[in-house]
Short mmCIF file of C-alpha atoms in Angstrom, two decimals:
data_model
loop_
_atom_site.label_atom_id
_atom_site.label_comp_id
_atom_site.label_asym_id
_atom_site.label_seq_id
_atom_site.Cartn_x
_atom_site.Cartn_y
_atom_site.Cartn_z
CA MET I 434 9.21 -1.28 -18.39
CA ASP I 435 11.71 -1.69 -15.68
CA PHE I 436 10.53 -2.86 -12.24
CA GLY I 437 13.89 -2.37 -10.54
CA LEU I 438 12.72 -0.39 -7.60
CA SER I 439 14.35 2.83 -6.79
CA ASP I 440 16.28 3.52 -3.58
CA GLU I 441 13.48 5.60 -2.50
CA GLN I 442 10.92 2.94 -3.08
CA GLU I 443 13.25 0.35 -1.26
CA GLN I 444 13.30 2.78 1.60
CA ILE I 445 9.46 2.84 1.58
CA ARG I 446 9.34 -0.93 1.57
CA GLU I 447 11.87 -1.02 4.52
CA GLU I 448 10.07 1.64 6.68
CA VAL I 449 6.53 0.24 6.00
CA ARG I 450 7.55 -3.41 6.91
CA ARG I 451 9.20 -1.99 10.20
CA PHE I 452 5.99 -0.11 10.92
CA GLY I 453 4.05 -3.31 10.65
CA GLU I 454 6.29 -5.40 12.47
CA ASN I 455 6.69 -2.93 15.34
CA GLU I 456 3.17 -1.62 15.57
CA ILE I 457 0.76 -4.08 13.86
CA ALA I 458 2.18 -7.59 14.67
CA PRO I 459 1.99 -7.19 18.48
CA VAL I 460 -1.74 -6.43 18.59
CA ALA I 461 -2.96 -8.06 15.48
CA THR I 462 -4.46 -10.98 17.39
CA GLU I 463 -6.23 -8.86 19.58
CA TYR I 464 -7.96 -6.70 16.88
CA ASP I 465 -9.02 -9.90 15.06
CA GLU I 466 -10.28 -11.75 18.05
CA GLU I 467 -12.42 -8.58 19.43
CA GLU I 468 -13.36 -7.44 15.74
CA LYS I 469 -12.52 -3.79 16.67
CA PHE I 470 -11.33 -1.20 14.42
CA PRO I 471 -7.60 0.08 15.08
CA HIS I 472 -8.01 3.74 15.61
CA ASP I 473 -4.63 4.17 17.34
CA LEU I 474 -2.80 2.33 14.45
CA VAL I 475 -4.61 4.59 12.07
CA GLU I 476 -3.29 7.64 13.86
CA LYS I 477 0.21 6.18 13.78
CA ALA I 478 -0.11 5.37 10.29
CA ALA I 479 -1.25 8.70 9.34
CA GLU I 480 2.10 10.25 10.69
CA MET I 481 3.89 8.08 8.14
CA GLY I 482 1.71 9.10 5.34
CA LEU I 483 -0.11 5.78 4.98
CA THR I 484 -3.74 6.96 5.34
CA GLY I 485 -3.36 9.18 2.43
CA ALA I 486 -0.63 7.39 0.32
CA THR I 487 -1.89 8.27 -3.14
CA ILE I 488 -3.56 11.69 -2.07
CA PRO I 489 -1.66 14.64 -3.74
CA ILE I 490 0.61 16.53 -1.65
CA GLU I 491 -1.26 19.69 -2.18
CA TYR I 492 -4.10 18.05 -0.26
CA GLY I 493 -2.15 16.80 2.64
CA GLY I 494 -1.36 13.36 1.19
CA ALA I 495 1.96 11.59 0.54
CA GLY I 496 1.60 11.84 -3.24
CA TYR I 497 2.67 8.18 -3.83
CA SER I 498 2.57 6.42 -7.20
CA ALA I 499 0.42 3.57 -7.81
CA LEU I 500 3.57 1.27 -7.63
CA ASP I 501 4.59 2.98 -4.37
CA SER I 502 1.14 2.07 -2.94
CA VAL I 503 1.45 -1.52 -4.26
CA ILE I 504 4.57 -1.89 -2.15
CA ILE I 505 3.08 -0.33 0.94
CA ALA I 506 0.03 -2.83 0.65
CA GLU I 507 2.28 -5.72 -0.01
CA GLU I 508 4.34 -5.12 3.11
CA LEU I 509 1.43 -4.32 5.50
CA PHE I 510 -0.47 -7.17 4.44
CA ALA I 511 2.36 -9.62 4.87
CA VAL I 512 2.14 -8.74 8.49
CA ASP I 513 -1.57 -8.64 9.15
CA PRO I 514 -4.45 -8.13 6.38
CA GLY I 515 -6.99 -7.00 8.95
CA CYS I 516 -5.11 -4.08 10.30
CA ALA I 517 -3.54 -3.49 6.97
CA LEU I 518 -6.82 -3.06 5.38
CA SER I 519 -8.04 -0.83 8.28
CA VAL I 520 -5.17 1.62 7.73
CA LEU I 521 -5.13 1.59 4.00
CA ALA I 522 -8.93 1.82 3.38
CA THR I 523 -9.33 4.97 5.49
CA SER I 524 -9.08 6.74 2.19
CA PHE I 525 -11.18 4.13 0.26
CA GLY I 526 -13.37 6.25 -2.29
CA SER I 527 -10.90 9.01 -2.44
CA GLU I 528 -10.14 8.01 -6.17
CA ALA I 529 -13.55 9.31 -7.24
CA ILE I 530 -13.02 12.71 -5.56
CA MET I 531 -9.41 12.92 -6.84
CA GLY I 532 -10.57 12.10 -10.36
CA PHE I 533 -13.91 13.70 -10.82
CA GLY I 534 -14.58 16.00 -7.71
CA THR I 535 -14.25 19.99 -7.42
CA GLU I 536 -11.45 21.83 -5.77
CA ASP I 537 -13.79 22.56 -2.91
CA GLN I 538 -14.65 18.84 -2.53
CA LYS I 539 -10.74 17.79 -2.64
CA GLU I 540 -10.11 20.33 0.22
CA ARG I 541 -13.12 19.43 2.10
CA TYR I 542 -12.79 15.58 2.15
CA LEU I 543 -9.20 14.67 1.04
CA GLU I 544 -7.24 16.70 3.49
CA PRO I 545 -8.95 15.27 6.73
CA VAL I 546 -8.32 11.68 5.46
CA ALA I 547 -4.82 12.37 4.52
CA THR I 548 -3.90 13.60 7.98
CA GLY I 549 -5.72 10.76 9.78
CA GLU I 550 -8.55 13.08 11.12
CA SER I 551 -11.30 11.31 9.16
CA VAL I 552 -12.09 8.04 7.61
CA MET I 553 -14.21 7.68 4.61
CA GLY I 554 -15.63 4.85 2.27
CA ALA I 555 -17.21 4.03 -0.82
CA ALA I 556 -20.87 2.74 -0.82
CA ILE I 557 -21.69 0.64 -3.86
CA SER I 558 -22.79 -2.87 -2.84
CA GLU I 559 -26.47 -3.51 -1.73
CA PRO I 560 -28.34 -6.26 0.08
CA ASP I 561 -29.59 -7.61 -3.51
CA THR I 562 -27.04 -6.13 -5.63
CA GLY I 563 -23.20 -7.19 -5.44
CA SER I 564 -21.33 -7.90 -8.58
CA ASP I 565 -24.46 -6.37 -10.73
CA VAL I 566 -23.57 -2.85 -10.05
CA SER I 567 -26.17 -1.51 -12.79
CA SER I 568 -28.81 -2.91 -10.72
CA VAL I 569 -28.15 -0.34 -7.71
CA SER I 570 -31.41 0.77 -6.46
CA THR I 571 -30.43 3.51 -3.66
CA ARG I 572 -32.48 6.44 -5.08
CA ALA I 573 -31.26 10.18 -5.15
CA GLU I 574 -33.93 12.43 -6.16
CA LYS I 575 -33.37 16.46 -6.65
CA ASP I 576 -35.30 18.64 -4.22
CA GLY I 577 -34.71 22.15 -4.96
CA ASP I 578 -30.86 22.56 -4.13
CA GLU I 579 -30.64 19.41 -2.42
CA TRP I 580 -30.42 15.54 -2.92
CA VAL I 581 -32.85 13.40 -0.94
CA ILE I 582 -31.42 9.73 -0.91
CA ASN I 583 -33.12 6.57 0.18
CA GLY I 584 -31.79 2.98 0.23
CA ASN I 585 -29.50 0.46 1.87
CA LYS I 586 -25.84 -0.32 1.16
CA MET I 587 -24.32 -3.53 2.36
CA TRP I 588 -20.81 -4.91 3.02
CA ILE I 589 -19.45 -1.39 3.34
CA THR I 590 -15.76 -1.04 4.30
CA ASN I 591 -15.63 1.64 7.35
CA GLY I 592 -19.28 1.67 7.39
CA SER I 593 -19.73 2.09 11.22
CA VAL I 594 -16.59 4.40 11.70
CA GLY I 595 -16.48 6.55 8.49
CA ASP I 596 -17.09 10.08 8.60
CA PHE I 597 -18.42 10.32 4.94
CA PHE I 598 -19.09 8.08 1.95
CA VAL I 599 -19.15 8.15 -1.78
CA VAL I 600 -22.45 6.94 -2.58
CA LEU I 601 -23.27 5.24 -5.79
CA CYS I 602 -27.19 6.40 -6.37
CA ASP I 603 -29.88 5.94 -9.01
CA THR I 604 -30.56 9.47 -10.22
CA ASP I 605 -32.56 8.69 -13.37
CA PRO I 606 -34.18 5.47 -13.27
CA ASP I 607 -35.86 6.24 -16.47
CA ALA I 608 -32.82 6.81 -18.35
CA GLU I 609 -32.75 5.06 -21.81
CA ASP I 610 -29.14 4.06 -21.30
CA ARG I 611 -29.38 2.36 -17.98
CA TYR I 612 -25.71 2.99 -17.27
CA ALA I 613 -26.28 6.67 -17.64
CA GLY I 614 -28.77 6.80 -14.72
CA PHE I 615 -26.21 6.58 -11.85
CA SER I 616 -24.34 9.34 -9.94
CA GLN I 617 -21.98 9.55 -7.11
CA ILE I 618 -22.76 11.57 -4.24
CA VAL I 619 -20.90 12.56 -1.03
CA VAL I 620 -22.83 11.59 2.01
CA GLU I 621 -21.67 12.67 5.45
CA ALA I 622 -22.35 10.31 8.26
CA ASP I 623 -23.95 12.97 10.71
CA ARG I 624 -26.83 13.69 8.22
CA ASP I 625 -30.25 13.16 9.54
CA GLY I 626 -31.69 9.90 8.44
CA PHE I 627 -28.44 8.34 7.86
CA SER I 628 -27.47 5.16 10.13
CA SER I 629 -25.21 2.01 10.24
CA GLU I 630 -25.21 -1.33 11.62
CA LYS I 631 -21.89 -3.07 12.08
CA ILE I 632 -21.45 -6.43 10.62
CA THR I 633 -19.98 -8.91 12.97
CA GLY I 634 -18.85 -12.55 12.64
CA LYS I 635 -16.71 -12.34 9.66
CA MET I 636 -14.43 -15.15 8.41
CA GLY I 637 -11.59 -12.83 8.18
CA ILE I 638 -10.31 -9.26 8.18
CA ARG I 639 -12.13 -8.83 11.30
CA ALA I 640 -10.15 -5.70 12.36
CA SER I 641 -11.52 -3.92 9.16
CA ASP I 642 -14.98 -2.44 10.00
CA THR I 643 -17.81 -3.59 7.72
CA ALA I 644 -21.49 -2.51 8.11
CA GLU I 645 -24.69 -1.90 6.36
CA LEU I 646 -25.61 1.65 5.66
CA ILE I 647 -29.19 3.04 5.85
CA PHE I 648 -30.57 6.12 3.99
CA ASP I 649 -33.79 7.40 5.22
CA ASP I 650 -34.60 10.75 3.37
CA VAL I 651 -31.21 11.87 3.95
CA ARG I 652 -30.73 15.17 2.50
CA VAL I 653 -27.40 16.56 1.18
CA PRO I 654 -26.64 19.74 -0.82
CA GLU I 655 -26.48 19.48 -4.66
CA GLU I 656 -22.79 20.44 -4.67
CA ASN I 657 -21.97 17.05 -2.88
CA LEU I 658 -22.53 15.50 -6.37
CA ILE I 659 -19.25 14.20 -7.61
CA GLY I 660 -18.71 15.29 -11.30
CA ASN I 661 -21.43 15.28 -13.76
CA GLU I 662 -24.81 13.77 -13.04
CA GLY I 663 -25.28 10.35 -14.69
CA MET I 664 -21.76 9.55 -14.84
CA GLY I 665 -21.27 7.60 -11.85
CA PHE I 666 -21.25 4.21 -13.44
CA LEU I 667 -18.28 5.11 -15.76
CA GLN I 668 -16.62 6.83 -12.96
CA GLN I 669 -16.95 3.44 -10.91
CA MET I 670 -15.52 1.37 -13.61
CA GLN I 671 -12.35 3.51 -13.79
CA PHE I 672 -12.27 3.24 -9.79
CA PHE I 673 -12.38 -0.43 -10.21
CA ASP I 674 -9.71 -0.74 -12.53
CA GLU I 675 -7.33 1.08 -10.07
CA THR I 676 -8.67 -0.67 -6.69
CA ARG I 677 -8.51 -3.92 -8.33
CA THR I 678 -4.44 -3.49 -8.70
CA GLY I 679 -4.69 -2.56 -4.95
CA VAL I 680 -6.28 -5.94 -4.12
CA ALA I 681 -3.78 -7.73 -6.12
CA ALA I 682 -1.15 -6.14 -4.09
CA GLN I 683 -3.09 -7.31 -1.09
CA GLY I 684 -3.03 -10.87 -2.61
CA VAL I 685 0.90 -10.53 -3.01
CA GLY I 686 1.30 -9.28 0.58
CA ILE I 687 -0.94 -12.17 2.05
CA ALA I 688 1.36 -14.73 -0.19
CA LYS I 689 4.45 -13.32 0.85
CA GLY I 690 3.45 -13.49 4.51
CA ALA I 691 2.34 -17.00 4.19
CA ALA I 692 5.60 -17.96 2.39
CA GLU I 693 7.88 -16.25 5.05
CA ARG I 694 6.15 -17.98 7.81
CA ALA I 695 6.13 -21.27 6.11
CA LEU I 696 9.74 -21.06 5.40
CA GLU I 697 10.51 -20.18 9.13
CA TYR I 698 8.24 -22.81 10.52
CA ALA I 699 9.91 -25.56 8.04
CA LYS I 700 13.42 -24.51 9.28
CA GLN I 701 12.43 -24.76 13.19
CA ARG I 702 9.86 -27.65 13.34
CA GLU I 703 11.59 -31.04 13.61
CA GLN I 704 10.21 -34.52 12.93
CA PHE I 705 11.96 -37.93 12.76
CA GLY I 706 15.18 -36.05 14.09
CA ARG I 707 15.52 -33.33 11.64
CA PRO I 708 13.91 -30.06 10.42
CA ILE I 709 10.80 -30.59 8.27
CA GLY I 710 12.37 -28.49 5.74
CA ASP I 711 14.68 -31.41 4.92
CA PHE I 712 12.00 -33.43 3.36
CA GLN I 713 11.21 -33.12 -0.17
CA ALA I 714 7.39 -32.77 0.18
CA ILE I 715 7.87 -29.61 2.31
CA GLN I 716 10.79 -28.34 -0.13
CA HIS I 717 8.24 -28.51 -3.09
CA LYS I 718 5.59 -26.60 -1.33
CA LEU I 719 7.87 -23.83 -0.36
CA ALA I 720 9.37 -23.76 -3.86
CA ASP I 721 5.61 -23.53 -5.22
CA ILE I 722 4.54 -20.87 -2.79
CA HIS I 723 7.79 -18.70 -3.30
CA THR I 724 7.55 -18.97 -7.24
CA ARG I 725 4.01 -18.12 -7.51
CA THR I 726 4.40 -15.13 -5.18
CA GLU I 727 7.10 -13.82 -7.49
CA ALA I 728 5.14 -14.39 -10.64
CA VAL I 729 2.09 -12.45 -9.31
CA ARG I 730 4.18 -9.75 -7.87
CA GLN I 731 5.45 -9.02 -11.25
CA MET I 732 2.12 -8.99 -12.86
CA THR I 733 0.82 -6.77 -10.14
CA TYR I 734 3.77 -4.17 -10.46
CA LYS I 735 2.96 -4.22 -14.13
CA SER I 736 -0.80 -3.14 -13.51
CA ALA I 737 0.63 -0.52 -11.04
CA TRP I 738 2.78 0.64 -13.84
CA ALA I 739 -0.12 0.80 -16.38
CA VAL I 740 -2.07 3.08 -13.79
CA ASP I 741 1.00 5.32 -13.25
CA ASN I 742 1.31 5.61 -17.15
CA ASP I 743 -2.21 6.02 -17.95
CA GLU I 744 -2.09 2.89 -20.11
CA ASN I 745 -5.35 0.68 -20.70
CA LEU I 746 -5.44 -1.61 -17.83
CA THR I 747 -8.88 -3.43 -17.56
CA THR I 748 -7.68 -6.79 -18.73
CA LEU I 749 -4.25 -6.49 -16.74
CA ALA I 750 -5.98 -5.18 -13.51
CA SER I 751 -8.59 -8.08 -13.61
CA MET I 752 -5.79 -10.67 -14.53
CA ALA I 753 -3.59 -9.46 -11.64
CA LYS I 754 -6.51 -9.45 -9.14
CA GLU I 755 -7.78 -12.71 -9.89
CA PHE I 756 -4.44 -14.46 -10.15
CA ALA I 757 -3.13 -12.81 -6.86
CA SER I 758 -6.16 -13.76 -4.94
CA ARG I 759 -5.77 -17.31 -5.95
CA VAL I 760 -2.25 -17.39 -5.05
CA ALA I 761 -2.92 -15.73 -1.69
CA VAL I 762 -5.53 -18.34 -0.86
CA ASP I 763 -3.20 -21.25 -2.20
CA ALA I 764 -0.22 -19.96 -0.37
CA ALA I 765 -2.16 -19.50 2.95
CA ASN I 766 -3.55 -23.06 2.50
CA GLU I 767 -0.05 -24.61 2.14
CA CYS I 768 1.18 -22.58 5.01
CA VAL I 769 -1.34 -24.07 7.32
CA GLN I 770 -0.61 -27.46 5.76
CA ILE I 771 3.09 -27.06 6.60
CA HIS I 772 2.28 -25.98 10.15
CA GLY I 773 0.14 -29.07 10.51
CA GLY I 774 -1.89 -29.01 13.66
CA SER I 775 -0.21 -25.91 14.74
CA GLY I 776 -1.50 -24.15 11.76
CA TYR I 777 -5.10 -24.93 12.83
CA VAL I 778 -5.05 -22.84 16.10
CA ASN I 779 -4.36 -19.26 16.46
CA ASP I 780 -0.93 -19.83 18.32
CA PHE I 781 0.65 -19.05 14.81
CA ASP I 782 -0.27 -16.38 12.46
CA ALA I 783 -1.05 -19.03 9.68
CA GLU I 784 -4.43 -19.73 10.83
CA ARG I 785 -5.43 -16.01 10.67
CA LEU I 786 -3.86 -15.65 7.14
CA TYR I 787 -5.88 -18.40 5.90
CA ARG I 788 -9.22 -16.67 6.95
CA ASP I 789 -8.07 -13.42 5.89
CA ALA I 790 -7.06 -14.44 2.33
CA LYS I 791 -10.39 -15.57 1.10
CA ILE I 792 -11.89 -12.08 0.83
CA THR I 793 -9.56 -11.18 -1.84
CA GLN I 794 -11.38 -13.49 -4.10
CA ILE I 795 -14.80 -11.73 -3.21
CA TYR I 796 -14.48 -8.01 -2.80
CA GLU I 797 -13.85 -5.54 -5.59
CA GLY I 798 -15.41 -8.07 -7.88
CA THR I 799 -15.31 -11.82 -7.27
CA SER I 800 -12.75 -13.94 -9.05
CA GLU I 801 -15.73 -15.15 -11.50
CA ILE I 802 -16.49 -11.57 -12.49
CA GLN I 803 -12.75 -11.04 -13.22
CA LYS I 804 -12.73 -13.89 -15.56
CA ASN I 805 -15.62 -12.59 -17.33
CA ILE I 806 -13.97 -9.31 -17.81
CA ILE I 807 -10.78 -10.87 -19.12
CA ALA I 808 -12.76 -13.07 -21.56
CA ARG I 809 -14.94 -10.23 -22.66
CA GLU I 810 -11.99 -8.05 -23.57
CA LEU I 811 -10.16 -10.72 -25.01
CA LEU I 812 -12.94 -11.70 -27.55
CA GLY I 813 -13.58 -7.97 -28.18
CA LYS I 814 -10.24 -7.20 -29.11
CA GLY I 815 -8.76 -10.35 -30.39
CA PHE I 816 -5.43 -11.82 -29.20
#
């Protein structure tokens, strides 16, 4: 596999970074401090095809490959993770519809997301169910030609700003195979009985909307079921393999942003009559940050390549996600350290990057879960 990027991909990188620097960077602190969703940035990003990057062209998207989308995430997250997530996650959950939805569902839900008219989300986690997806208790029961949904979902991206959600529900609690009892159903936010409560006070990615969703006898038509009944868990597993590659790209972007800022500050900041970059201790930090960022970039590109070529990527995606998130946190930490006292306040971006980095070790499966997956795959297949 050759990760030499094409001229088109290099152009995508340049244009996306320019968008980030011109549109996101000037307002990133404002959105972070006020914990508000950047609707205006989403509209601008939609004009560039960033809100529907991987959605097929026939449904209004840009039709970018997984590798293209990794490049986009890397550059936007290098500028500001909170706003970047808000822009790119407007289509969160679209993978399920693209992979298993009907033609009507694709036209109805993908097109408005791709054009920036709508925001969607995926509702999986619950107040008592995070890493253990098989313990989801939100219930969907059939009543005539409708599904009636009851339950709660927690930590849902776009929860209070989304127009519709792909919701993982228990549709057969008595199934002999527990994993065959789940289904995915699209629920529109304007349905009776649906409500959301925005979660504030987050450590990082504050521009990204997070909320709890409440389903109280929410009725949706049976055609909102994605794919076949009882296949929701397996659909989600495929969904996770792809999105974990995306989170790995987020980690690469954060590490890149931290590396860039640390290098810039090391050149400018003077102590004892010379730039701190002249000191070996700082040089070693810079060397480590940049080396590890490049290493995890290649791993993430390889995972994206596997997605594009329909290769088995469960182990690789988990490896990339776990390693990239660790590199992101370490790079952000060293960036703050190099900035010293200035890195501990919001006069510089280092402080915000440090707060934002941590989430990459938590969402889409914690680092501990990724290691479990990697070990299980290794023990099952051998070396």
